[in-house]
PDB file of C-alpha atoms in Angstrom:
ATOM      1  CA  MET A  20     122.758  51.297 149.953  1.00  0.00           C
ATOM      2  CA  LYS A  21     126.695  52.380 150.504  1.00  0.00           C
ATOM      3  CA  HIS A  22     129.540  52.330 147.715  1.00  0.00           C
ATOM      4  CA  SER A  23     131.657  54.638 148.870  1.00  0.00           C
ATOM      5  CA  LYS A  24     134.894  52.640 149.267  1.00  0.00           C
ATOM      6  CA  ASP A  25     135.414  54.056 153.371  1.00  0.00           C
ATOM      7  CA  GLY A  26     139.722  54.871 153.314  1.00  0.00           C
ATOM      8  CA  TYR A  27     140.461  56.401 149.537  1.00  0.00           C
ATOM      9  CA  GLU A  28     136.466  57.690 149.156  1.00  0.00           C
ATOM     10  CA  LEU A  29     134.331  59.905 151.565  1.00  0.00           C
ATOM     11  CA  GLY A  30     130.797  58.787 151.084  1.00  0.00           C
ATOM     12  CA  MET A  31     127.866  61.486 151.513  1.00  0.00           C
ATOM     13  CA  SER A  32     126.680  60.573 155.341  1.00  0.00           C
ATOM     14  CA  LYS A  33     130.648  61.421 156.533  1.00  0.00           C
ATOM     15  CA  LEU A  34     130.242  64.874 154.918  1.00  0.00           C
ATOM     16  CA  GLY A  35     128.600  66.344 157.744  1.00  0.00           C
ATOM     17  CA  ILE A  36     131.437  65.090 160.116  1.00  0.00           C
ATOM     18  CA  VAL A  37     134.617  66.623 157.762  1.00  0.00           C
ATOM     19  CA  ALA A  38     132.597  69.686 156.920  1.00  0.00           C
ATOM     20  CA  LEU A  39     131.130  70.854 160.101  1.00  0.00           C
ATOM     21  CA  GLY A  40     134.501  69.270 162.403  1.00  0.00           C
ATOM     22  CA  ILE A  41     131.679  67.307 164.683  1.00  0.00           C
ATOM     23  CA  ASP A  42     128.147  66.135 164.298  1.00  0.00           C
ATOM     24  CA  ASP A  43     124.967  65.998 165.859  1.00  0.00           C
ATOM     25  CA  PHE A  44     125.996  62.698 167.531  1.00  0.00           C
ATOM     26  CA  ASN A  45     129.193  63.995 169.058  1.00  0.00           C
ATOM     27  CA  ASN A  46     131.366  62.285 165.983  1.00  0.00           C
ATOM     28  CA  ASP A  47     134.054  64.171 165.296  1.00  0.00           C
ATOM     29  CA  VAL A  48     136.707  64.385 161.721  1.00  0.00           C
ATOM     30  CA  GLU A  49     139.661  63.615 163.736  1.00  0.00           C
ATOM     31  CA  ASP A  50     138.346  60.045 164.213  1.00  0.00           C
ATOM     32  CA  LEU A  51     137.408  59.525 160.986  1.00  0.00           C
ATOM     33  CA  ARG A  52     140.732  60.492 159.824  1.00  0.00           C
ATOM     34  CA  GLN A  53     142.910  57.817 162.366  1.00  0.00           C
ATOM     35  CA  GLN A  54     139.549  55.256 161.080  1.00  0.00           C
ATOM     36  CA  PHE A  55     140.279  56.001 157.400  1.00  0.00           C
ATOM     37  CA  ILE A  56     144.446  55.916 158.085  1.00  0.00           C
ATOM     38  CA  GLU A  57     143.780  52.264 160.072  1.00  0.00           C
ATOM     39  CA  ILE A  58     141.846  50.974 157.192  1.00  0.00           C
ATOM     40  CA  ARG A  59     144.795  52.468 154.325  1.00  0.00           C
ATOM     41  CA  GLU A  60     147.210  50.628 156.987  1.00  0.00           C
ATOM     42  CA  GLY A  61     144.858  47.498 157.619  1.00  0.00           C
ATOM     43  CA  ARG A  62     144.055  47.499 160.619  1.00  0.00           C
ATOM     44  CA  GLN A  63     140.181  47.627 160.043  1.00  0.00           C
ATOM     45  CA  ASP A  64     137.786  46.895 157.499  1.00  0.00           C
ATOM     46  CA  SER A  65     135.204  50.023 156.937  1.00  0.00           C
ATOM     47  CA  VAL A  66     134.072  52.703 159.189  1.00  0.00           C
ATOM     48  CA  ILE A  67     130.562  51.830 161.146  1.00  0.00           C
ATOM     49  CA  ASN A  68     127.746  54.886 159.707  1.00  0.00           C
ATOM     50  CA  PRO A  69     128.612  57.588 162.054  1.00  0.00           C
ATOM     51  CA  PHE A  70     124.751  58.254 162.194  1.00  0.00           C
ATOM     52  CA  ILE A  71     122.753  55.071 162.847  1.00  0.00           C
ATOM     53  CA  SER A  72     122.962  52.229 164.925  1.00  0.00           C
ATOM     54  CA  GLU A  73     122.107  48.900 163.572  1.00  0.00           C
ATOM     55  CA  MET A  74     118.334  48.815 164.443  1.00  0.00           C
ATOM     56  CA  ALA A  75     118.273  52.481 162.649  1.00  0.00           C
ATOM     57  CA  GLY A  76     119.993  51.437 159.954  1.00  0.00           C
ATOM     58  CA  LEU A  77     117.949  47.765 158.870  1.00  0.00           C
ATOM     59  CA  ARG A  78     114.621  50.779 159.659  1.00  0.00           C
ATOM     60  CA  GLY A  79     115.757  52.938 156.835  1.00  0.00           C
ATOM     61  CA  ASN A  80     116.661  50.534 154.710  1.00  0.00           C
ATOM     62  CA  CYS A  81     112.851  48.700 154.808  1.00  0.00           C
ATOM     63  CA  LEU A  82     111.217  52.247 155.155  1.00  0.00           C
ATOM     64  CA  GLU A  83     113.021  54.689 152.224  1.00  0.00           C
ATOM     65  CA  ASN A  84     111.234  52.861 149.009  1.00  0.00           C
ATOM     66  CA  GLY A  85     107.700  53.374 150.476  1.00  0.00           C
ATOM     67  CA  ILE A  86     108.967  57.266 152.013  1.00  0.00           C
ATOM     68  CA  SER A  87     110.567  58.324 148.116  1.00  0.00           C
ATOM     69  CA  GLN A  88     107.554  56.268 147.089  1.00  0.00           C
ATOM     70  CA  LEU A  89     105.404  58.900 149.138  1.00  0.00           C
ATOM     71  CA  ALA A  90     107.094  61.742 147.898  1.00  0.00           C
ATOM     72  CA  TYR A  91     106.763  61.038 144.786  1.00  0.00           C
ATOM     73  CA  GLN A  92     103.296  60.885 144.911  1.00  0.00           C
ATOM     74  CA  VAL A  93     102.559  63.897 146.318  1.00  0.00           C
ATOM     75  CA  LEU A  94     104.988  65.599 144.264  1.00  0.00           C
ATOM     76  CA  MET A  95     102.719  64.065 141.325  1.00  0.00           C
ATOM     77  CA  LYS A  96      99.180  65.522 143.198  1.00  0.00           C
ATOM     78  CA  ASP A  97     100.265  68.770 143.592  1.00  0.00           C
ATOM     79  CA  ALA A  98     102.541  69.361 140.127  1.00  0.00           C
ATOM     80  CA  PRO A  99     100.985  71.651 137.810  1.00  0.00           C
ATOM     81  CA  LYS A 100      99.034  70.410 134.550  1.00  0.00           C
ATOM     82  CA  GLY A 101     101.534  69.153 131.859  1.00  0.00           C
ATOM     83  CA  VAL A 102     104.940  68.516 134.350  1.00  0.00           C
ATOM     84  CA  GLU A 103     105.613  65.603 133.941  1.00  0.00           C
ATOM     85  CA  ILE A 104     108.030  63.504 137.118  1.00  0.00           C
ATOM     86  CA  ASP A 105     109.689  60.089 137.147  1.00  0.00           C
ATOM     87  CA  ILE A 106     111.738  58.671 139.900  1.00  0.00           C
ATOM     88  CA  GLU A 107     115.106  56.342 139.062  1.00  0.00           C
ATOM     89  CA  TYR A 108     116.388  54.536 141.687  1.00  0.00           C
ATOM     90  CA  GLU A 109     120.421  54.720 140.551  1.00  0.00           C
ATOM     91  CA  PRO A 110     122.518  51.041 140.809  1.00  0.00           C
ATOM     92  CA  GLU A 111     125.794  53.322 140.811  1.00  0.00           C
ATOM     93  CA  PRO A 112     126.983  56.053 142.867  1.00  0.00           C
ATOM     94  CA  TYR A 113     127.607  59.293 141.130  1.00  0.00           C
ATOM     95  CA  ARG A 114     131.146  60.590 141.646  1.00  0.00           C
ATOM     96  CA  LEU A 115     133.686  64.223 142.599  1.00  0.00           C
ATOM     97  CA  PRO A 116     137.046  61.934 141.660  1.00  0.00           C
ATOM     98  CA  GLN A 117     138.986  64.604 142.289  1.00  0.00           C
ATOM     99  CA  HIS A 118     137.804  65.405 145.404  1.00  0.00           C
ATOM    100  CA  LYS A 119     137.363  61.659 146.379  1.00  0.00           C
ATOM    101  CA  MET A 120     133.574  61.976 147.471  1.00  0.00           C
ATOM    102  CA  CYS A 121     131.065  59.198 146.236  1.00  0.00           C
ATOM    103  CA  ALA A 122     127.526  59.831 146.110  1.00  0.00           C
ATOM    104  CA  SER A 123     125.074  56.450 146.393  1.00  0.00           C
ATOM    105  CA  LEU A 124     120.996  58.022 146.558  1.00  0.00           C
ATOM    106  CA  ASP A 125     118.459  56.933 148.174  1.00  0.00           C
ATOM    107  CA  ALA A 126     116.604  58.140 144.104  1.00  0.00           C
ATOM    108  CA  MET A 127     116.869  60.524 141.557  1.00  0.00           C
ATOM    109  CA  LEU A 128     113.702  62.668 140.841  1.00  0.00           C
ATOM    110  CA  ASN A 129     113.048  63.814 137.342  1.00  0.00           C
ATOM    111  CA  ILE A 130     111.421  66.463 136.527  1.00  0.00           C
ATOM    112  CA  ARG A 131     110.370  67.750 133.073  1.00  0.00           C
ATOM    113  CA  ASN A 132     108.251  70.162 130.930  1.00  0.00           C
ATOM    114  CA  GLY A 133     108.514  73.134 133.610  1.00  0.00           C
ATOM    115  CA  TYR A 134     108.812  73.246 137.662  1.00  0.00           C
ATOM    116  CA  ILE A 135     107.595  71.371 140.603  1.00  0.00           C
ATOM    117  CA  THR A 136     107.138  73.684 144.130  1.00  0.00           C
ATOM    118  CA  VAL A 137     107.785  73.052 147.136  1.00  0.00           C
ATOM    119  CA  GLN A 138     108.788  75.109 150.833  1.00  0.00           C
ATOM    120  CA  ASP A 139     112.719  75.638 151.168  1.00  0.00           C
ATOM    121  CA  ALA A 140     114.062  75.331 155.209  1.00  0.00           C
ATOM    122  CA  SER A 141     112.159  78.971 155.936  1.00  0.00           C
ATOM    123  CA  GLY A 142     109.118  78.564 154.773  1.00  0.00           C
ATOM    124  CA  GLY A 143     108.901  79.792 151.512  1.00  0.00           C
ATOM    125  CA  ASP A 144     108.790  78.731 147.779  1.00  0.00           C
ATOM    126  CA  ILE A 145     110.969  77.099 145.692  1.00  0.00           C
ATOM    127  CA  GLN A 146     110.633  75.914 142.031  1.00  0.00           C
ATOM    128  CA  ILE A 147     112.474  73.171 140.962  1.00  0.00           C
ATOM    129  CA  THR A 148     113.080  70.964 137.607  1.00  0.00           C
ATOM    130  CA  GLY A 149     115.543  68.767 136.365  1.00  0.00           C
ATOM    131  CA  ARG A 150     117.042  65.597 137.400  1.00  0.00           C
ATOM    132  CA  ILE A 151     117.433  66.003 141.651  1.00  0.00           C
ATOM    133  CA  PRO A 152     118.439  63.575 144.035  1.00  0.00           C
ATOM    134  CA  LEU A 153     115.898  63.066 146.666  1.00  0.00           C
ATOM    135  CA  GLU A 154     117.433  62.088 150.189  1.00  0.00           C
ATOM    136  CA  ILE A 155     115.053  59.956 152.502  1.00  0.00           C
ATOM    137  CA  LYS A 156     116.145  60.811 156.556  1.00  0.00           C
ATOM    138  CA  THR A 157     113.357  58.109 158.667  1.00  0.00           C
ATOM    139  CA  ASP A 158     114.507  58.929 162.298  1.00  0.00           C
ATOM    140  CA  ALA A 159     111.728  60.838 163.097  1.00  0.00           C
ATOM    141  CA  TYR A 160     112.901  62.665 165.070  1.00  0.00           C
ATOM    142  CA  ASP A 161     111.407  66.347 165.061  1.00  0.00           C
ATOM    143  CA  SER A 162     109.289  68.411 163.465  1.00  0.00           C
ATOM    144  CA  ASP A 163     112.015  70.750 162.462  1.00  0.00           C
ATOM    145  CA  VAL A 164     113.589  71.289 159.019  1.00  0.00           C
ATOM    146  CA  PRO A 165     116.554  68.417 158.522  1.00  0.00           C
ATOM    147  CA  LYS A 166     119.871  69.064 160.601  1.00  0.00           C
ATOM    148  CA  PRO A 167     122.876  70.790 159.722  1.00  0.00           C
ATOM    149  CA  MET A 168     124.572  67.452 158.593  1.00  0.00           C
ATOM    150  CA  TYR A 169     121.927  66.490 156.598  1.00  0.00           C
ATOM    151  CA  VAL A 170     121.833  69.589 154.359  1.00  0.00           C
ATOM    152  CA  ILE A 171     125.500  69.195 153.708  1.00  0.00           C
ATOM    153  CA  GLN A 172     124.999  65.212 152.681  1.00  0.00           C
ATOM    154  CA  LEU A 173     122.834  66.389 150.200  1.00  0.00           C
ATOM    155  CA  THR A 174     124.809  69.846 149.159  1.00  0.00           C
ATOM    156  CA  GLY A 175     127.377  66.842 148.312  1.00  0.00           C
ATOM    157  CA  GLN A 176     124.730  64.847 146.313  1.00  0.00           C
ATOM    158  CA  MET A 177     124.141  67.663 143.954  1.00  0.00           C
ATOM    159  CA  MET A 178     127.707  68.707 143.551  1.00  0.00           C
ATOM    160  CA  CYS A 179     128.452  64.832 142.635  1.00  0.00           C
ATOM    161  CA  THR A 180     125.666  64.460 140.136  1.00  0.00           C
ATOM    162  CA  GLY A 181     125.992  68.350 139.277  1.00  0.00           C
ATOM    163  CA  ALA A 182     122.120  68.936 139.974  1.00  0.00           C
ATOM    164  CA  THR A 183     121.288  73.009 140.953  1.00  0.00           C
ATOM    165  CA  HIS A 184     118.390  72.211 143.326  1.00  0.00           C
ATOM    166  CA  GLY A 185     117.662  68.379 146.134  1.00  0.00           C
ATOM    167  CA  ILE A 186     115.036  67.410 148.587  1.00  0.00           C
ATOM    168  CA  ILE A 187     114.746  66.030 151.559  1.00  0.00           C
ATOM    169  CA  ALA A 188     111.915  64.045 152.423  1.00  0.00           C
ATOM    170  CA  LYS A 189     111.148  62.951 156.028  1.00  0.00           C
ATOM    171  CA  LEU A 190     109.257  61.469 158.376  1.00  0.00           C
ATOM    172  CA  GLY A 191     107.938  63.654 161.987  1.00  0.00           C
ATOM    173  CA  PRO A 192     107.133  62.174 165.866  1.00  0.00           C
ATOM    174  CA  LYS A 193     103.418  63.103 164.869  1.00  0.00           C
ATOM    175  CA  VAL A 194     100.959  60.213 162.942  1.00  0.00           C
ATOM    176  CA  ASN A 195     101.167  60.489 159.096  1.00  0.00           C
ATOM    177  CA  GLU A 196     103.314  63.465 159.629  1.00  0.00           C
ATOM    178  CA  PHE A 197     105.847  64.591 156.621  1.00  0.00           C
ATOM    179  CA  ARG A 198     107.272  66.750 154.958  1.00  0.00           C
ATOM    180  CA  MET A 199     109.815  67.356 152.082  1.00  0.00           C
ATOM    181  CA  ILE A 200     112.479  70.677 152.401  1.00  0.00           C
ATOM    182  CA  GLY A 201     113.426  71.440 148.638  1.00  0.00           C
ATOM    183  CA  TYR A 202     116.989  73.438 148.526  1.00  0.00           C
ATOM    184  CA  GLU A 203     119.182  75.113 145.987  1.00  0.00           C
ATOM    185  CA  CYS A 204     122.839  74.175 145.963  1.00  0.00           C
ATOM    186  CA  SER A 205     124.908  77.338 147.566  1.00  0.00           C
ATOM    187  CA  PRO A 206     127.969  78.324 145.997  1.00  0.00           C
ATOM    188  CA  THR A 207     128.443  79.598 149.302  1.00  0.00           C
ATOM    189  CA  LEU A 208     128.693  75.392 151.281  1.00  0.00           C
ATOM    190  CA  VAL A 209     129.809  74.199 148.314  1.00  0.00           C
ATOM    191  CA  SER A 210     133.109  76.088 148.621  1.00  0.00           C
ATOM    192  CA  MET A 211     133.437  75.411 152.198  1.00  0.00           C
ATOM    193  CA  ILE A 212     132.021  72.128 151.778  1.00  0.00           C
ATOM    194  CA  LEU A 213     135.131  71.551 149.215  1.00  0.00           C
ATOM    195  CA  ASP A 214     137.802  73.511 151.118  1.00  0.00           C
ATOM    196  CA  SER A 215     136.711  71.113 154.464  1.00  0.00           C
ATOM    197  CA  VAL A 216     137.340  67.710 151.968  1.00  0.00           C
ATOM    198  CA  ASP A 217     140.168  68.629 150.532  1.00  0.00           C
ATOM    199  CA  GLU A 218     142.060  69.243 154.010  1.00  0.00           C
ATOM    200  CA  PHE A 219     140.400  66.627 154.616  1.00  0.00           C
ATOM    201  CA  TRP A 220     142.189  64.384 152.364  1.00  0.00           C
ATOM    202  CA  GLU A 221     145.496  65.963 152.730  1.00  0.00           C
ATOM    203  CA  ARG A 222     145.725  65.426 156.668  1.00  0.00           C
ATOM    204  CA  VAL A 223     144.784  61.579 155.758  1.00  0.00           C
ATOM    205  CA  GLU A 224     148.172  61.217 152.747  1.00  0.00           C
ATOM    206  CA  THR A 225     150.101  63.555 155.456  1.00  0.00           C
ATOM    207  CA  ASN A 226     149.269  61.429 158.855  1.00  0.00           C
ATOM    208  CA  THR A 227     148.239  64.769 159.938  1.00  0.00           C
ATOM    209  CA  PRO A 228     146.214  65.163 163.345  1.00  0.00           C
ATOM    210  CA  TYR A 229     143.103  67.851 163.567  1.00  0.00           C
ATOM    211  CA  GLU A 230     143.302  69.812 166.434  1.00  0.00           C
ATOM    212  CA  ARG A 231     140.821  69.202 168.827  1.00  0.00           C
ATOM    213  CA  ASP A 232     138.643  72.864 169.567  1.00  0.00           C
ATOM    214  CA  PHE A 233     135.360  70.814 170.877  1.00  0.00           C
ATOM    215  CA  LYS A 234     135.080  68.008 172.601  1.00  0.00           C
ATOM    216  CA  PRO A 235     131.842  66.761 174.475  1.00  0.00           C
ATOM    217  CA  TYR A 236     131.446  67.163 177.940  1.00  0.00           C
ATOM    218  CA  LYS A 237     131.485  63.370 179.591  1.00  0.00           C
ATOM    219  CA  PRO A 238     131.414  64.196 183.764  1.00  0.00           C
ATOM    220  CA  GLU A 239     133.061  61.774 185.913  1.00  0.00           C
ATOM    221  CA  ALA A 240     130.528  60.036 188.222  1.00  0.00           C
ATOM    222  CA  ALA A 241     131.273  60.944 191.631  1.00  0.00           C
ATOM    223  CA  ILE A 242     131.197  57.851 193.643  1.00  0.00           C
ATOM    224  CA  ILE A 243     129.265  58.841 197.058  1.00  0.00           C
ATOM    225  CA  SER A 244     130.247  57.030 200.512  1.00  0.00           C
ATOM    226  CA  ASP A 245     128.397  58.697 202.716  1.00  0.00           C
ATOM    227  CA  PRO A 246     126.171  55.717 203.834  1.00  0.00           C
ATOM    228  CA  GLU A 247     123.481  58.392 204.525  1.00  0.00           C
ATOM    229  CA  GLN A 248     123.512  60.612 201.597  1.00  0.00           C
ATOM    230  CA  SER A 249     123.986  57.134 199.393  1.00  0.00           C
ATOM    231  CA  LYS A 250     120.687  55.422 201.207  1.00  0.00           C
ATOM    232  CA  SER A 251     118.692  59.369 200.063  1.00  0.00           C
ATOM    233  CA  LEU A 252     119.525  58.720 196.706  1.00  0.00           C
ATOM    234  CA  VAL A 253     119.123  55.209 196.318  1.00  0.00           C
ATOM    235  CA  SER A 254     115.836  55.848 197.653  1.00  0.00           C
ATOM    236  CA  LEU A 255     115.108  58.669 195.256  1.00  0.00           C
ATOM    237  CA  ALA A 256     116.436  56.877 191.917  1.00  0.00           C
ATOM    238  CA  THR A 257     114.395  53.387 192.912  1.00  0.00           C
ATOM    239  CA  GLU A 258     111.113  55.635 193.310  1.00  0.00           C
ATOM    240  CA  MET A 259     112.372  57.546 189.860  1.00  0.00           C
ATOM    241  CA  GLU A 260     112.642  54.058 188.459  1.00  0.00           C
ATOM    242  CA  ILE A 261     109.471  52.681 189.331  1.00  0.00           C
ATOM    243  CA  ALA A 262     107.813  56.481 188.246  1.00  0.00           C
ATOM    244  CA  LYS A 263     109.328  55.110 184.802  1.00  0.00           C
ATOM    245  CA  SER A 264     107.714  52.190 184.379  1.00  0.00           C
ATOM    246  CA  LYS A 265     104.765  53.624 185.289  1.00  0.00           C
ATOM    247  CA  VAL A 266     104.850  56.424 183.395  1.00  0.00           C
ATOM    248  CA  LYS A 267     101.357  57.892 182.709  1.00  0.00           C
ATOM    249  CA  GLU A 268      99.708  56.862 185.537  1.00  0.00           C
ATOM    250  CA  TRP A 269     102.549  58.273 187.614  1.00  0.00           C
ATOM    251  CA  GLU A 270     103.275  61.275 185.631  1.00  0.00           C
ATOM    252  CA  GLY A 271     103.336  63.987 188.096  1.00  0.00           C
ATOM    253  CA  ARG A 272     105.515  61.798 190.691  1.00  0.00           C
ATOM    254  CA  LEU A 273     107.946  61.693 187.791  1.00  0.00           C
ATOM    255  CA  SER A 274     108.475  65.529 187.306  1.00  0.00           C
ATOM    256  CA  GLU A 275     108.341  65.649 191.285  1.00  0.00           C
ATOM    257  CA  CYS A 276     111.364  62.896 191.076  1.00  0.00           C
ATOM    258  CA  LYS A 277     113.024  64.641 188.909  1.00  0.00           C
ATOM    259  CA  GLU A 278     113.078  67.924 191.094  1.00  0.00           C
ATOM    260  CA  ARG A 279     114.251  66.164 194.319  1.00  0.00           C
ATOM    261  CA  VAL A 280     116.823  64.354 192.246  1.00  0.00           C
ATOM    262  CA  ALA A 281     118.452  67.850 190.930  1.00  0.00           C
ATOM    263  CA  THR A 282     117.504  69.631 194.507  1.00  0.00           C
ATOM    264  CA  ALA A 283     120.368  67.101 196.084  1.00  0.00           C
ATOM    265  CA  LEU A 284     122.751  66.870 193.223  1.00  0.00           C
ATOM    266  CA  TYR A 285     122.565  70.722 193.475  1.00  0.00           C
ATOM    267  CA  ALA A 286     123.089  70.267 197.728  1.00  0.00           C
ATOM    268  CA  LEU A 287     126.148  68.137 196.789  1.00  0.00           C
ATOM    269  CA  ASP A 288     127.217  70.513 194.040  1.00  0.00           C
ATOM    270  CA  GLU A 289     127.633  67.810 191.876  1.00  0.00           C
ATOM    271  CA  GLU A 290     126.021  66.632 187.868  1.00  0.00           C
ATOM    272  CA  VAL A 291     126.235  62.231 187.928  1.00  0.00           C
ATOM    273  CA  VAL A 292     126.872  60.737 191.149  1.00  0.00           C
ATOM    274  CA  GLU A 293     127.073  57.365 191.555  1.00  0.00           C
ATOM    275  CA  ALA A 294     124.808  55.350 194.880  1.00  0.00           C
ATOM    276  CA  THR A 295     124.675  52.259 196.698  1.00  0.00           C
ATOM    277  CA  PHE A 296     122.788  50.974 199.289  1.00  0.00           C
ATOM    278  CA  ASP A 297     120.639  47.751 200.747  1.00  0.00           C
ATOM    279  CA  GLY A 298     122.387  45.735 197.069  1.00  0.00           C
ATOM    280  CA  LYS A 299     120.964  48.405 195.330  1.00  0.00           C
ATOM    281  CA  LYS A 300     123.722  50.514 193.353  1.00  0.00           C
ATOM    282  CA  TYR A 301     122.065  53.818 190.901  1.00  0.00           C
ATOM    283  CA  ARG A 302     124.345  56.208 188.531  1.00  0.00           C
ATOM    284  CA  LEU A 303     122.058  59.868 189.127  1.00  0.00           C
ATOM    285  CA  GLU A 304     122.587  62.277 186.567  1.00  0.00           C
ATOM    286  CA  ASN A 305     121.329  66.253 186.423  1.00  0.00           C
ATOM    287  CA  LYS A 306     123.203  67.254 183.335  1.00  0.00           C
ATOM    288  CA  VAL A 307     123.682  70.613 181.526  1.00  0.00           C
ATOM    289  CA  ILE A 308     123.439  69.931 177.444  1.00  0.00           C
ATOM    290  CA  THR A 309     124.270  73.028 175.354  1.00  0.00           C
ATOM    291  CA  ARG A 310     123.232  72.371 171.837  1.00  0.00           C
ATOM    292  CA  LYS A 311     125.008  74.285 169.472  1.00  0.00           C
ATOM    293  CA  PRO A 312     124.304  77.487 167.655  1.00  0.00           C
ATOM    294  CA  THR A 313     123.391  76.990 163.905  1.00  0.00           C
ATOM    295  CA  PRO A 314     125.002  78.272 160.949  1.00  0.00           C
ATOM    296  CA  PRO A 315     123.004  80.270 158.461  1.00  0.00           C
ATOM    297  CA  LYS A 316     122.957  79.049 154.146  1.00  0.00           C
ATOM    298  CA  MET A 317     122.006  75.839 155.694  1.00  0.00           C
ATOM    299  CA  ILE A 318     118.922  76.145 157.766  1.00  0.00           C
ATOM    300  CA  GLU A 319     118.000  79.318 159.406  1.00  0.00           C
ATOM    301  CA  ALA A 320     120.122  80.009 161.852  1.00  0.00           C
ATOM    302  CA  LYS A 321     120.007  79.685 165.988  1.00  0.00           C
ATOM    303  CA  PRO A 322     121.398  80.496 168.824  1.00  0.00           C
ATOM    304  CA  GLU A 323     123.701  78.581 171.319  1.00  0.00           C
ATOM    305  CA  SER A 324     120.981  77.162 173.693  1.00  0.00           C
ATOM    306  CA  THR A 325     121.353  75.139 176.857  1.00  0.00           C
ATOM    307  CA  TYR A 326     118.886  72.841 178.944  1.00  0.00           C
ATOM    308  CA  VAL A 327     119.496  70.123 182.143  1.00  0.00           C
ATOM    309  CA  VAL A 328     118.742  66.214 181.965  1.00  0.00           C
ATOM    310  CA  THR A 329     117.885  64.444 185.250  1.00  0.00           C
ATOM    311  CA  ASN A 330     117.809  60.591 184.727  1.00  0.00           C
ATOM    312  CA  VAL A 331     118.966  57.834 186.775  1.00  0.00           C
ATOM    313  CA  LYS A 332     120.061  54.595 185.311  1.00  0.00           C
ATOM    314  CA  VAL A 333     120.841  51.344 187.191  1.00  0.00           C
ATOM    315  CA  MET A 334     124.194  50.223 187.326  1.00  0.00           C
ATOM    316  CA  GLU A 335     125.265  46.711 187.438  1.00  0.00           C
TER     317      GLU A 335
END
């Protein structure tokens, strides 16, 4: 449940944007700063959660309690003899008022009479005791460790609660896939977060914009005017749409169509085009996507990587 007052407090779901400058969904800190100013000036009520769609939010609200109970049961089953664990659902948020940070927890675990052992992000073991935040992630996008923005969110919760450790419990894309990853509150990460948060509030108070060092690359679509080229591209796009609707039967055909679309766009030296023929209009894409490198301290560092997305969209 959300308790932070946008414009005047920073909720932990937005902490990743402030600390990283831009998150995995291309929400950036300057947009957030402008939204906070608009709230203060009465031009906007609140900031829409930057991480989730309406359906994802409903799914999360419905699944969080169940997944937290699953985490609790697994921890109880694996706990050493004599160790006691309680799960608590806090009605009120925790705050770090000097930095205007507000943490609403999915759950709090209270581990007594010893330690529990869970894996950390590197696959090693970490021992945890005391009262710690339990953060639930229901997106189930991948089997990897949690994204940096989620680790920052959990670290903010540890900062607000005074906890030395925390756990993220997450679903995976495979049936029955479930992981719990433990984290120790890193002084280095805490210092980085506080510097970023204090700078954010200073820029809100003084209405000082951030310089946008990174802007998501959104290529403009080139309009194809040649009828023969449009005919060819629309034909390919139509085939690709049919193939997508019958992907199980036509999996090989879909791959072939993607290769042909990619080849056609390479020949045109374009990443995105729009083609119209015989009353049909398509947007064809063959874009290079660049993933930023993930920093150390939060999860195991990964280098920058690129991949190509080839896609077709029906245009109204």
